[in-house]
Short mmCIF file of N, CA and C in Angstrom, two decimals:
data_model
loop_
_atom_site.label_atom_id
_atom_site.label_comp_id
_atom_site.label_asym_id
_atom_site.label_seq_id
_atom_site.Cartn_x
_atom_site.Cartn_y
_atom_site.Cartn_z
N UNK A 1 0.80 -1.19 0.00
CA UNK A 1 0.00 0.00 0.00
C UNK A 1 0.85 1.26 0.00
N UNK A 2 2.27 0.76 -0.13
CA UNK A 2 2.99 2.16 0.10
C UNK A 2 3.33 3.29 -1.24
N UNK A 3 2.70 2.04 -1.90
CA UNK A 3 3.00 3.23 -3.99
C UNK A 3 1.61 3.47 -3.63
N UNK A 4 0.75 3.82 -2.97
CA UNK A 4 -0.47 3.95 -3.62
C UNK A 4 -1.49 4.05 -4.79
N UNK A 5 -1.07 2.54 -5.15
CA UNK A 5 -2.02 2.04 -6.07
C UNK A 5 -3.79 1.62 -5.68
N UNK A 6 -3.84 1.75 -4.62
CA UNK A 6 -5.24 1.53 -4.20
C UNK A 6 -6.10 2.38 -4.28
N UNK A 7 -5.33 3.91 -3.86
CA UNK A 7 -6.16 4.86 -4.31
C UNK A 7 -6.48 5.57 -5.30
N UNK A 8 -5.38 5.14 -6.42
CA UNK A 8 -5.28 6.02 -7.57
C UNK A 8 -6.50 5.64 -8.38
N UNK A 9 -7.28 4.47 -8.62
CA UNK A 9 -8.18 5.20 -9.46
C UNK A 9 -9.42 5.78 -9.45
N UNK A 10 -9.64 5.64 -7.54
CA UNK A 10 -10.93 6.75 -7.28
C UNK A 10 -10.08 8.00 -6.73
N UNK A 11 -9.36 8.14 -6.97
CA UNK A 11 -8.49 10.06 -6.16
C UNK A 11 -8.18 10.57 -7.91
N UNK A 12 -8.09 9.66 -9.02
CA UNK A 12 -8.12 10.67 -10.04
C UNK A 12 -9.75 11.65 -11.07
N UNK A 13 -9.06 12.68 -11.48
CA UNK A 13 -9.86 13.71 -11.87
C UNK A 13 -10.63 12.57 -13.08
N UNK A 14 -12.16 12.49 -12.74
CA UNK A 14 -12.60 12.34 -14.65
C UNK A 14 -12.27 13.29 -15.49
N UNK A 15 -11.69 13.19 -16.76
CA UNK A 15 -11.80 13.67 -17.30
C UNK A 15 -12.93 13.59 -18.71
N UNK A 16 -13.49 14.75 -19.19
CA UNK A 16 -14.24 14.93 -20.04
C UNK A 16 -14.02 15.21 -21.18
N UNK A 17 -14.63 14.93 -21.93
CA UNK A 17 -14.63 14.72 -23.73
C UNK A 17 -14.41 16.13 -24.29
N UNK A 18 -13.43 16.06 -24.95
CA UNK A 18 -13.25 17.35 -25.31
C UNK A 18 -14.20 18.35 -25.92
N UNK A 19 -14.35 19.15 -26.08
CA UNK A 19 -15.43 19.93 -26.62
C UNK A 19 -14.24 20.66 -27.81
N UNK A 20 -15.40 21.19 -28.88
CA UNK A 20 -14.96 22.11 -29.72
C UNK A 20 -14.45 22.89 -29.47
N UNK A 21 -14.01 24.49 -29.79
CA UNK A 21 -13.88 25.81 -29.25
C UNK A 21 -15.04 26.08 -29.45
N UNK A 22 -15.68 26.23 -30.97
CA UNK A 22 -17.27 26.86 -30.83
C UNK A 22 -17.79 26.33 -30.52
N UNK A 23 -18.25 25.43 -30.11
CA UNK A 23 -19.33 24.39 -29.41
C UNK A 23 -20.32 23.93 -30.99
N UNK A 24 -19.69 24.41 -32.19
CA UNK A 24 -20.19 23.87 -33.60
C UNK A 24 -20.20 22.09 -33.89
N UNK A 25 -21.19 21.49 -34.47
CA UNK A 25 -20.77 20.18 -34.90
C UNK A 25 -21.96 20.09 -35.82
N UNK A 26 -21.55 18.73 -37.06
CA UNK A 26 -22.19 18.97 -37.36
C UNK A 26 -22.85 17.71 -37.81
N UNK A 27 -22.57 16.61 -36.67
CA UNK A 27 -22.46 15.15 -36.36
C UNK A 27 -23.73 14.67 -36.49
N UNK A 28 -24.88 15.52 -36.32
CA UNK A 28 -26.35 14.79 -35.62
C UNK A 28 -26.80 15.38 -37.02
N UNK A 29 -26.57 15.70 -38.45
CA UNK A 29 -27.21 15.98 -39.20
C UNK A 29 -26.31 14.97 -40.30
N UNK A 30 -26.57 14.15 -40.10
CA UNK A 30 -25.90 13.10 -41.45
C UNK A 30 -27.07 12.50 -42.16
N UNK A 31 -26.28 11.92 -43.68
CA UNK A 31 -26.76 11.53 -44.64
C UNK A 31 -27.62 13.15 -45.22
N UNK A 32 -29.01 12.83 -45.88
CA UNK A 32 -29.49 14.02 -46.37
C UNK A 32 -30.03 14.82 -45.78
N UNK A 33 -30.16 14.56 -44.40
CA UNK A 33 -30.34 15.89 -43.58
C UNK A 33 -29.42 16.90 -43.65
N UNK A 34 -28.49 17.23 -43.49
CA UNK A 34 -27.35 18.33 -43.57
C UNK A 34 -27.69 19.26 -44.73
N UNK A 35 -27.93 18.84 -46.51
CA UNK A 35 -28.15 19.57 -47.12
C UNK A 35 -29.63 20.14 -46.81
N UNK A 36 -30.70 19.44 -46.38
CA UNK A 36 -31.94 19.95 -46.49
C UNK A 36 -31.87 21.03 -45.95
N UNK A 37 -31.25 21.00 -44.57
CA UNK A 37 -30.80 21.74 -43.20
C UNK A 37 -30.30 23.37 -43.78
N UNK A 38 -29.68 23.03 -44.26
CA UNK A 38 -28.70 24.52 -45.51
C UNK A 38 -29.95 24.66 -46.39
N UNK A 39 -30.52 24.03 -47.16
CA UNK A 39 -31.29 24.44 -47.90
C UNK A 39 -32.23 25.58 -47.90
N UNK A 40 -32.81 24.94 -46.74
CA UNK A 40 -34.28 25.07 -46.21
C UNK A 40 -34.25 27.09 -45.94
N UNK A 41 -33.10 27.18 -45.59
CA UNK A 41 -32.78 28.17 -44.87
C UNK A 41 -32.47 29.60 -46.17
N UNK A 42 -31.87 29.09 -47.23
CA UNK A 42 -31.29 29.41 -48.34
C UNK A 42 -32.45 30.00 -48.93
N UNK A 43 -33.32 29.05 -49.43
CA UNK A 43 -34.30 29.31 -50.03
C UNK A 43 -35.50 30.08 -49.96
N UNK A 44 -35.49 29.85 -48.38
CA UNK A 44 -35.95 31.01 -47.28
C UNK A 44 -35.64 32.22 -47.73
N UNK A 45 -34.76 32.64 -47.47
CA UNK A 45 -33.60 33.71 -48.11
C UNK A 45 -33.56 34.44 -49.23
N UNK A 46 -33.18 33.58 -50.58
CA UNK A 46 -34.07 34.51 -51.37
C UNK A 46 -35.48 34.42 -51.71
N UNK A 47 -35.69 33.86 -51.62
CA UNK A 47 -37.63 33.94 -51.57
C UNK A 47 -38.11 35.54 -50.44
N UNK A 48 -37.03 35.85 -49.61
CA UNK A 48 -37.68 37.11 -48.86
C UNK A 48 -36.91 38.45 -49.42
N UNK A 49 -35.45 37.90 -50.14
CA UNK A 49 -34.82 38.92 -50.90
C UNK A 49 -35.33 39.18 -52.08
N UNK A 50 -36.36 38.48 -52.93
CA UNK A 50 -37.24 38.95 -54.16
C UNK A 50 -38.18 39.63 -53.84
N UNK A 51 -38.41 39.07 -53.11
CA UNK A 51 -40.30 39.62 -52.20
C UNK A 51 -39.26 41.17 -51.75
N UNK A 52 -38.72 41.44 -51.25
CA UNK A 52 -38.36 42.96 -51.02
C UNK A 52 -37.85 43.84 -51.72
N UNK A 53 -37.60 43.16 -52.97
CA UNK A 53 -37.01 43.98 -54.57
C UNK A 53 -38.36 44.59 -55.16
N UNK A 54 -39.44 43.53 -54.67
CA UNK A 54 -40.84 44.31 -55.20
C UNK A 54 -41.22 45.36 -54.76
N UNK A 55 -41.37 46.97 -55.59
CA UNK A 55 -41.61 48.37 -55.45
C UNK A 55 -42.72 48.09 -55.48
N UNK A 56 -43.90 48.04 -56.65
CA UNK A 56 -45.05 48.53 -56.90
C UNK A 56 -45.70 46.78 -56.94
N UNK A 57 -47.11 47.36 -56.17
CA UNK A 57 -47.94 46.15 -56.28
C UNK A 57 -49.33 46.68 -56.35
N UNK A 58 -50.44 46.09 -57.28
CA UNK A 58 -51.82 46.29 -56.99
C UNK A 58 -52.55 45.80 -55.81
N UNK A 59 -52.63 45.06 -55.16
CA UNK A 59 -53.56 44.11 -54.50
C UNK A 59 -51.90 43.53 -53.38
N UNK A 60 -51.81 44.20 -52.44
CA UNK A 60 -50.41 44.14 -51.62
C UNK A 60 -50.35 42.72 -49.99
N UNK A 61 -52.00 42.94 -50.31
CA UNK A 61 -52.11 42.00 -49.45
C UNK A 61 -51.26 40.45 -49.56
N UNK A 62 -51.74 39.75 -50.54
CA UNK A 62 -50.83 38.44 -50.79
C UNK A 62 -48.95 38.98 -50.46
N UNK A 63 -48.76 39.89 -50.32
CA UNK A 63 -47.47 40.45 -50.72
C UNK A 63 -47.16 40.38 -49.45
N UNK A 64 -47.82 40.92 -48.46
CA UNK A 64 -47.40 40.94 -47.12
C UNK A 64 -47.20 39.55 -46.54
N UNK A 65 -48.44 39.05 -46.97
CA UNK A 65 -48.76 37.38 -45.97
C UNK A 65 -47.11 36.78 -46.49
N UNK A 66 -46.93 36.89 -47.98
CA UNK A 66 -45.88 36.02 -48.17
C UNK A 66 -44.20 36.86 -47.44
N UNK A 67 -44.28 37.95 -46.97
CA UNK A 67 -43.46 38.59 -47.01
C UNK A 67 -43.08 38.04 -45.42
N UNK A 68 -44.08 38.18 -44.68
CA UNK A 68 -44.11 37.55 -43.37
C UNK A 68 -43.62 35.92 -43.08
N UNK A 69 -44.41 35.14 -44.25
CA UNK A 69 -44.43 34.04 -43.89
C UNK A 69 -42.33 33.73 -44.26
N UNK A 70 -42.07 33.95 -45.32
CA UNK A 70 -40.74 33.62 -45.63
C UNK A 70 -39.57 33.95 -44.98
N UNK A 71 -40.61 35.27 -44.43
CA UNK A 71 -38.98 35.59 -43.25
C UNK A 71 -39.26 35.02 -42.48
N UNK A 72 -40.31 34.58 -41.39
CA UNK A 72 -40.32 33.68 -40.43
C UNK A 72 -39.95 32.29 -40.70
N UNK A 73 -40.02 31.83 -42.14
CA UNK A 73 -39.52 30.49 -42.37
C UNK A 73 -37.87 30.43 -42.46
N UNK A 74 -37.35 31.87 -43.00
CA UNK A 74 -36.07 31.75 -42.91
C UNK A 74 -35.22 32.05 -41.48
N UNK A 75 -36.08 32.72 -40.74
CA UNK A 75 -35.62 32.95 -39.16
C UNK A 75 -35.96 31.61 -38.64
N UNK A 76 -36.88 30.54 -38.49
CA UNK A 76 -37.55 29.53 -37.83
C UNK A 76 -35.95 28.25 -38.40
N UNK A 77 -36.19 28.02 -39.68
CA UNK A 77 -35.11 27.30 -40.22
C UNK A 77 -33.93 27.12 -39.83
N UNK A 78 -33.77 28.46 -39.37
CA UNK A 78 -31.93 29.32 -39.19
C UNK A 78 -31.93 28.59 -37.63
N UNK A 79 -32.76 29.14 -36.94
CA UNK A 79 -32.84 28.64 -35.62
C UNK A 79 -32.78 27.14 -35.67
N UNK A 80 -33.55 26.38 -35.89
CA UNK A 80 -33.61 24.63 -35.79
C UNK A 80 -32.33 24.53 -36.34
N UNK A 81 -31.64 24.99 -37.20
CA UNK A 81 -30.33 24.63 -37.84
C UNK A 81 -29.07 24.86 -36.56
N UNK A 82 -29.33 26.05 -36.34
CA UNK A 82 -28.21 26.18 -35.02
C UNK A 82 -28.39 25.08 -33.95
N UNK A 83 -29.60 24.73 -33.26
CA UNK A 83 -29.83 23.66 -32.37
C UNK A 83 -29.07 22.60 -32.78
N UNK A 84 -29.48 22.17 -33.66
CA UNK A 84 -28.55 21.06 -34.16
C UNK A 84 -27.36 21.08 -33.94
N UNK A 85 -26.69 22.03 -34.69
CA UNK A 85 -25.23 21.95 -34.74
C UNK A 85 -24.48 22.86 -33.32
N UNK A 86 -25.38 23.10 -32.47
CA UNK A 86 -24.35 23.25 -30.77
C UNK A 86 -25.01 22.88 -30.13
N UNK A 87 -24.33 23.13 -28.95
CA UNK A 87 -25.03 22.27 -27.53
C UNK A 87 -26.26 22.36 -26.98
N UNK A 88 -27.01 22.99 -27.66
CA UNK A 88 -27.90 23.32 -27.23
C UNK A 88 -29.08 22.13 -27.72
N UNK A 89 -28.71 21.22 -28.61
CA UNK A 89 -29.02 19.61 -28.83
C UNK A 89 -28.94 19.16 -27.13
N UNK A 90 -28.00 19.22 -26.61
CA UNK A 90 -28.08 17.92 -25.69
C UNK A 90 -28.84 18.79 -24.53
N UNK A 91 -28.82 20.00 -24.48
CA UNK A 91 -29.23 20.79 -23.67
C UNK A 91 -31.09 20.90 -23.73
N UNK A 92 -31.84 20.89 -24.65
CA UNK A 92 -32.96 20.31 -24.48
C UNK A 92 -33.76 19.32 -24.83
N UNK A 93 -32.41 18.58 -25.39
CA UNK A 93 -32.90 16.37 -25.26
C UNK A 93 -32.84 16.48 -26.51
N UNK A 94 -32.48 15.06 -27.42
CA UNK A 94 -32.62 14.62 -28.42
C UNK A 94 -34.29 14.24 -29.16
N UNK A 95 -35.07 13.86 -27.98
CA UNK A 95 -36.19 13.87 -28.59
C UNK A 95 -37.57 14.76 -28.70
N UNK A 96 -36.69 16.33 -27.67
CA UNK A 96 -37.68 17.00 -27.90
C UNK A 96 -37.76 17.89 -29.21
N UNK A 97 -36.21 18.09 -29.57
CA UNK A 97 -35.63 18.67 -30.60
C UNK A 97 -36.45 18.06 -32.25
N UNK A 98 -36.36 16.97 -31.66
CA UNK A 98 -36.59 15.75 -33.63
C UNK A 98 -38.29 16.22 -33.32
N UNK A 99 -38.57 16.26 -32.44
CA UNK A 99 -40.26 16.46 -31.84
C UNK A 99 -41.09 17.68 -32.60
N UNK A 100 -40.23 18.73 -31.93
CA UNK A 100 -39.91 19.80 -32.53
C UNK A 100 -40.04 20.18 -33.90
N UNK A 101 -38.70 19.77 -34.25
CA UNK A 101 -38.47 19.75 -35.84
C UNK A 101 -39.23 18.97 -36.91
N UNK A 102 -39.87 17.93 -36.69
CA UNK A 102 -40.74 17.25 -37.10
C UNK A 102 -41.98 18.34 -37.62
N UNK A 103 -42.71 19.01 -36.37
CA UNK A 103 -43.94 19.23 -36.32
C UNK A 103 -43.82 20.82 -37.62
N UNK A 104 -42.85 21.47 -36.70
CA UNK A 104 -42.03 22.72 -37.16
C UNK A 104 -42.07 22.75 -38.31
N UNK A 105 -41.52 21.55 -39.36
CA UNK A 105 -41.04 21.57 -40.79
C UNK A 105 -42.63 20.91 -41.58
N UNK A 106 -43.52 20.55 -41.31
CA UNK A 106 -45.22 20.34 -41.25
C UNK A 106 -45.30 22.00 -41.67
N UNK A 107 -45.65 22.45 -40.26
CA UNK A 107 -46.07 23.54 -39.97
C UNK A 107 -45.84 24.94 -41.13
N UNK A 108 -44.55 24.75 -41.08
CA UNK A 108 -43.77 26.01 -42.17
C UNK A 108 -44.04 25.30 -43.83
N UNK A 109 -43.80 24.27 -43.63
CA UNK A 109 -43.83 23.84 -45.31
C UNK A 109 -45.73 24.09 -45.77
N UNK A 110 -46.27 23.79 -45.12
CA UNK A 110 -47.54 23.82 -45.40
C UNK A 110 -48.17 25.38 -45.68
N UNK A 111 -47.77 26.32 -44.66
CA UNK A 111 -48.25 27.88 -44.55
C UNK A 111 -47.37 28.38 -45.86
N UNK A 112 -45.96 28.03 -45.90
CA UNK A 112 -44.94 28.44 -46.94
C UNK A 112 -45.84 28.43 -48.60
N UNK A 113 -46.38 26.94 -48.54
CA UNK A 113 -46.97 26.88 -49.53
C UNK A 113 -48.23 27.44 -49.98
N UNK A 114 -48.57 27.64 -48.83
CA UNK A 114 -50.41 28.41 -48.77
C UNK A 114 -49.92 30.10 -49.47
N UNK A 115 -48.76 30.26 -48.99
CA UNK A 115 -48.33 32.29 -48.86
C UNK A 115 -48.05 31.93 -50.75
N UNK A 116 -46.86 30.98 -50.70
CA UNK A 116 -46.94 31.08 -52.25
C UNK A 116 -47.98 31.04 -53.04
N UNK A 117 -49.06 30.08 -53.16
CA UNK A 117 -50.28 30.11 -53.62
C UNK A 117 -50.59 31.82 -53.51
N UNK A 118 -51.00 31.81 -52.82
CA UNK A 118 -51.40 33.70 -52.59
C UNK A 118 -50.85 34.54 -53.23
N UNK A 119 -49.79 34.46 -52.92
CA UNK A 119 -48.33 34.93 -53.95
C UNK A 119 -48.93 35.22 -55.45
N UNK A 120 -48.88 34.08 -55.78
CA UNK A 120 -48.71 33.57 -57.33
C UNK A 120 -50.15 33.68 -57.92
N UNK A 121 -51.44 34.08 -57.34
CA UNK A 121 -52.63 34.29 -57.54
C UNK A 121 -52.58 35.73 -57.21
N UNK A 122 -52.13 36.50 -56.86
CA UNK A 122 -52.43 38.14 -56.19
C UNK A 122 -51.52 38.76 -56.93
N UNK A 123 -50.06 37.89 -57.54
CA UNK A 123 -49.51 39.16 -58.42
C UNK A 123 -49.71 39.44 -59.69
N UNK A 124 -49.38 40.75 -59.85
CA UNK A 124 -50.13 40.85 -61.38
C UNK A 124 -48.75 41.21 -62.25
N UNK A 125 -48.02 40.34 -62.11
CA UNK A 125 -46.84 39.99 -63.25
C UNK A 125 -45.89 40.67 -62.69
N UNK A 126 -45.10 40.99 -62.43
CA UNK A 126 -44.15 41.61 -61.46
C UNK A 126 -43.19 40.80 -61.81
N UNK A 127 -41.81 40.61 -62.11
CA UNK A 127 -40.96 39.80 -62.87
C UNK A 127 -40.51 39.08 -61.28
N UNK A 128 -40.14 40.53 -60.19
CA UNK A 128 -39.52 39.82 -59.01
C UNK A 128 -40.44 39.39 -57.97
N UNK A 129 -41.29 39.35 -58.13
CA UNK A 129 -42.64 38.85 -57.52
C UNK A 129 -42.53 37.54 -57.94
N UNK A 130 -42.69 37.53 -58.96
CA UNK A 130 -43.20 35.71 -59.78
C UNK A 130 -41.40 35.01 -59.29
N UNK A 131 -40.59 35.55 -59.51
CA UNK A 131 -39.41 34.74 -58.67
C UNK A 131 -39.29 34.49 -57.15
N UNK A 132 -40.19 35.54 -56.62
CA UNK A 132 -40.18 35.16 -55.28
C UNK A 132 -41.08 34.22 -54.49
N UNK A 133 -42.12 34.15 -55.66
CA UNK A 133 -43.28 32.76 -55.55
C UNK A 133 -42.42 31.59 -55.86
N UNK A 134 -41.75 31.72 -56.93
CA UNK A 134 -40.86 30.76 -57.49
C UNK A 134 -39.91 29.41 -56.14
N UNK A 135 -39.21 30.65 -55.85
CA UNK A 135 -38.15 30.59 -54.51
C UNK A 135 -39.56 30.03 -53.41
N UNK A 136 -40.62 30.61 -53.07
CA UNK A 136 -41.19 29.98 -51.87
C UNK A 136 -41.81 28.20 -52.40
N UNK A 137 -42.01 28.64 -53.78
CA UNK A 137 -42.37 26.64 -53.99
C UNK A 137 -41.50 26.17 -53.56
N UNK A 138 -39.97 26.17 -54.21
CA UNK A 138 -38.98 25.34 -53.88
C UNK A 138 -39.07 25.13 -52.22
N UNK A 139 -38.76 26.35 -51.87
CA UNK A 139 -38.49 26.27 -50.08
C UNK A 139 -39.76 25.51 -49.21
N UNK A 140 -40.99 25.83 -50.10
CA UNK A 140 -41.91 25.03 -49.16
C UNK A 140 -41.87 23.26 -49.29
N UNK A 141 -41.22 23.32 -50.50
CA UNK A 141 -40.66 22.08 -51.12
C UNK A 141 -39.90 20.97 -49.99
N UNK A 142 -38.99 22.14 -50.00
CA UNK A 142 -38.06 21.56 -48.96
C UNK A 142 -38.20 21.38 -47.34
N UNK A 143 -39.10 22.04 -47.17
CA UNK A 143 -39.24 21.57 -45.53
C UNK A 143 -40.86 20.82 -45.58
N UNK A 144 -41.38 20.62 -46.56
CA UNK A 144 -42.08 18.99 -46.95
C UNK A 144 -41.78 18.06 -47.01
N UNK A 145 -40.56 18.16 -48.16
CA UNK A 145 -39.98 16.58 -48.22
C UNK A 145 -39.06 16.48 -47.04
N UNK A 146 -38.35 17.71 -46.18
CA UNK A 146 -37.60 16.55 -44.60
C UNK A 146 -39.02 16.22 -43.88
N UNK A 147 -40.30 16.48 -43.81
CA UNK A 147 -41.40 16.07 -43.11
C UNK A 147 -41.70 14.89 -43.46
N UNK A 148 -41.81 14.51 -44.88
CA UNK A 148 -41.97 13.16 -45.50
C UNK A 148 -41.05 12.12 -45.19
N UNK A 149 -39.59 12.81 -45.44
CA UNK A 149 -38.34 11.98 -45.19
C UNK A 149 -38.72 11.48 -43.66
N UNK A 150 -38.89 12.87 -42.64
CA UNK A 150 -38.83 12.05 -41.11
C UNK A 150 -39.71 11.11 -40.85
N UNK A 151 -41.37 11.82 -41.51
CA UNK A 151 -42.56 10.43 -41.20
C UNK A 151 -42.00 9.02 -41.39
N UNK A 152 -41.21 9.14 -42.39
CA UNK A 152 -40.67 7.45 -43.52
C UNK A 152 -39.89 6.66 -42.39
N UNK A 153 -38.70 7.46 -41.98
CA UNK A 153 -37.95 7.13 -41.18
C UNK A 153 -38.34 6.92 -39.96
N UNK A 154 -39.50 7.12 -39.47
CA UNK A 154 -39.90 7.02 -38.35
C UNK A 154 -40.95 6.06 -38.07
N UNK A 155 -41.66 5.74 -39.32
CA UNK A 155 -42.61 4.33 -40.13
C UNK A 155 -42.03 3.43 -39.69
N UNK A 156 -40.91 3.36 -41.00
CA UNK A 156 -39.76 2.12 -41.03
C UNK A 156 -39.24 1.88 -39.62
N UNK A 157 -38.76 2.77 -38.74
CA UNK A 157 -38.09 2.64 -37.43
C UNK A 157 -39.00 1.53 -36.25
N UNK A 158 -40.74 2.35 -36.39
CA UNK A 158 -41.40 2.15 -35.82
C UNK A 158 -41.82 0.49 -36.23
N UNK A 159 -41.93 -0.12 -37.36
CA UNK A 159 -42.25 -1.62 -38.06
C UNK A 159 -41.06 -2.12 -36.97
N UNK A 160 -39.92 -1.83 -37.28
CA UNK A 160 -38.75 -2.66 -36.71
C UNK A 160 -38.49 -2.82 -35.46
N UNK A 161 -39.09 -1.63 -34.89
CA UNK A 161 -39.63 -2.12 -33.30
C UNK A 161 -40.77 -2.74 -33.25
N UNK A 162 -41.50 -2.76 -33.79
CA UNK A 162 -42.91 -3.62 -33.16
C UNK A 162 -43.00 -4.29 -34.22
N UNK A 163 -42.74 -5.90 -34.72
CA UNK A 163 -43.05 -6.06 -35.85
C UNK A 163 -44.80 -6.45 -35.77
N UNK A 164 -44.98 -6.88 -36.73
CA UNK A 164 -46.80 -7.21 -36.86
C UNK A 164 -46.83 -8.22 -36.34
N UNK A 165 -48.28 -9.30 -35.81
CA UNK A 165 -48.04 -9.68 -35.38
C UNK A 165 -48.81 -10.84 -36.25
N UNK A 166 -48.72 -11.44 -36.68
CA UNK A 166 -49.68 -12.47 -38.22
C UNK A 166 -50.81 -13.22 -37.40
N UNK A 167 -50.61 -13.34 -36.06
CA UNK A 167 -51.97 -14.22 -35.66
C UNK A 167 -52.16 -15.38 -36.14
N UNK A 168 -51.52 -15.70 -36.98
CA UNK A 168 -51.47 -17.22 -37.49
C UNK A 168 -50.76 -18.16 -35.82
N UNK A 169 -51.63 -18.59 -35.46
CA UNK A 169 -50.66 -19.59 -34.41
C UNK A 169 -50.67 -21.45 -34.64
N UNK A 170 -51.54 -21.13 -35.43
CA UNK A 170 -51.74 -22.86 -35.97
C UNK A 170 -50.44 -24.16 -36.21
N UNK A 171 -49.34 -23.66 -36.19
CA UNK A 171 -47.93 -24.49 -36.20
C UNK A 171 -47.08 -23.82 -34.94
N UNK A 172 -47.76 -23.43 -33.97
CA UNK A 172 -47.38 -23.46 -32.64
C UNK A 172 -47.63 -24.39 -32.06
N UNK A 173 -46.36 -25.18 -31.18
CA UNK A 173 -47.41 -26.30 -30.24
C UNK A 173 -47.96 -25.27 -29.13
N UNK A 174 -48.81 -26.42 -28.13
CA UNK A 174 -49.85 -25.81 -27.39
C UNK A 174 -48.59 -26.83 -25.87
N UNK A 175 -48.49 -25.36 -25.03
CA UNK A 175 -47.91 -26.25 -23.79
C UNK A 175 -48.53 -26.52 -23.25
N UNK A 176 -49.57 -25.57 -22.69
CA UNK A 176 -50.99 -26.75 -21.58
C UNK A 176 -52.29 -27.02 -22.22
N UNK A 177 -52.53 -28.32 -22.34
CA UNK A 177 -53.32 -27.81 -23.40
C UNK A 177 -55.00 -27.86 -22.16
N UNK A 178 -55.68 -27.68 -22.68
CA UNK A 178 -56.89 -27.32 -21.89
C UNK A 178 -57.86 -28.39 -21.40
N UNK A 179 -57.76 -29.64 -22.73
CA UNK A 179 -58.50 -30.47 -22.42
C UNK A 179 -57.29 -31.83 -21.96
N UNK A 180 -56.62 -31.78 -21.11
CA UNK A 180 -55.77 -32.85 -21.04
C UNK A 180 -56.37 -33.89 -19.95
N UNK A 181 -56.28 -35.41 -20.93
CA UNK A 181 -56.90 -36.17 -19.87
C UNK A 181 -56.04 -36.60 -18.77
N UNK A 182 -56.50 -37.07 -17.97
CA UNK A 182 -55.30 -37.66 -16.94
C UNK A 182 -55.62 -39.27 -16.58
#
């Protein structure tokens, strides 16, 4: 006991997993999530940079709804994108986040597409108007299909945990059986 080996490996420090400097990663968005992730956000983007090139409009209403809706899709996007990629993933759980983002990318892709509709029915030819309807199809595009992508993935996930159950039991033996004579 005199090297003290007995105490050394509860008297040493844990040490912890290194962290980044920025606390950036970009680990929890693999395969085709990562581009959608950039996308979503992009498209956002200019879809609200056309929509604000537009000077003159007749009927301004559709103009606003979409003007609103795209910047909140490109602020909403931007945000779920940062979660992901810092700590702020482990900081309010892995499954409230996908929970979240799930409902989130529903939510925006669906209104995204309603503002474009509006859009694209309320302008009266506007060159940067009709590109900025343009830009909101795509973008509503895109946070549809990661909604589709997650439902799929979450189908398939869900079969492989619970498989079905066929109810066929007829080439099962029977261990007690009910009528056993004695």
């Amino acid at each position: 006991m005199e090297n003290g080996a007995v105490y050394s490996p509860t008297t040493e420090p844990h040490c912890k997993e290194p962290r980044q400097p920025c606390g950036c990663t970009r680990h929890r968005l693999k395969g085709w999530r990562l581009p959608a992730k950039v996308l979503q956000p992009f498209l956002s983007l200019l879809a609200v940079i056309f929509e604000e090139i537009v000077e003159d409009c007749s009927n301004c209403g559709g103009l606003y709804f979409f003007e609103f809706t795209s910047c909140t899709a490109f602020l909403l996007s931007l945000l779920i994108l940062c979660v992901y990629c810092t700590v702020a993933y482990e900081t309010f759980g892995k499954d409230k986040v996908e929970k979240v983002n799930f409902w989130a990318m529903l939510a925006i892709g669906v209104i995204f597409l309603l503002a474009s509709i509006v859009l694209a029915a309320t302008n009266s030819g506007l060159v940067h108007a009709t590109i900025a309807w343009v830009f909101g199809f795509f973008a509503s595009g895109a946070f549809l299909a990661e909604f589709v992508m997650e439902y799929w993935d979450r189908r398939k996930q869900s079969t492989r945990e619970h498989p079905q159950n066929s109810g066929n039991t007829q080439g099962t033996a029977e261990i007690h059986p009910l009528n056993e004579s004695s």
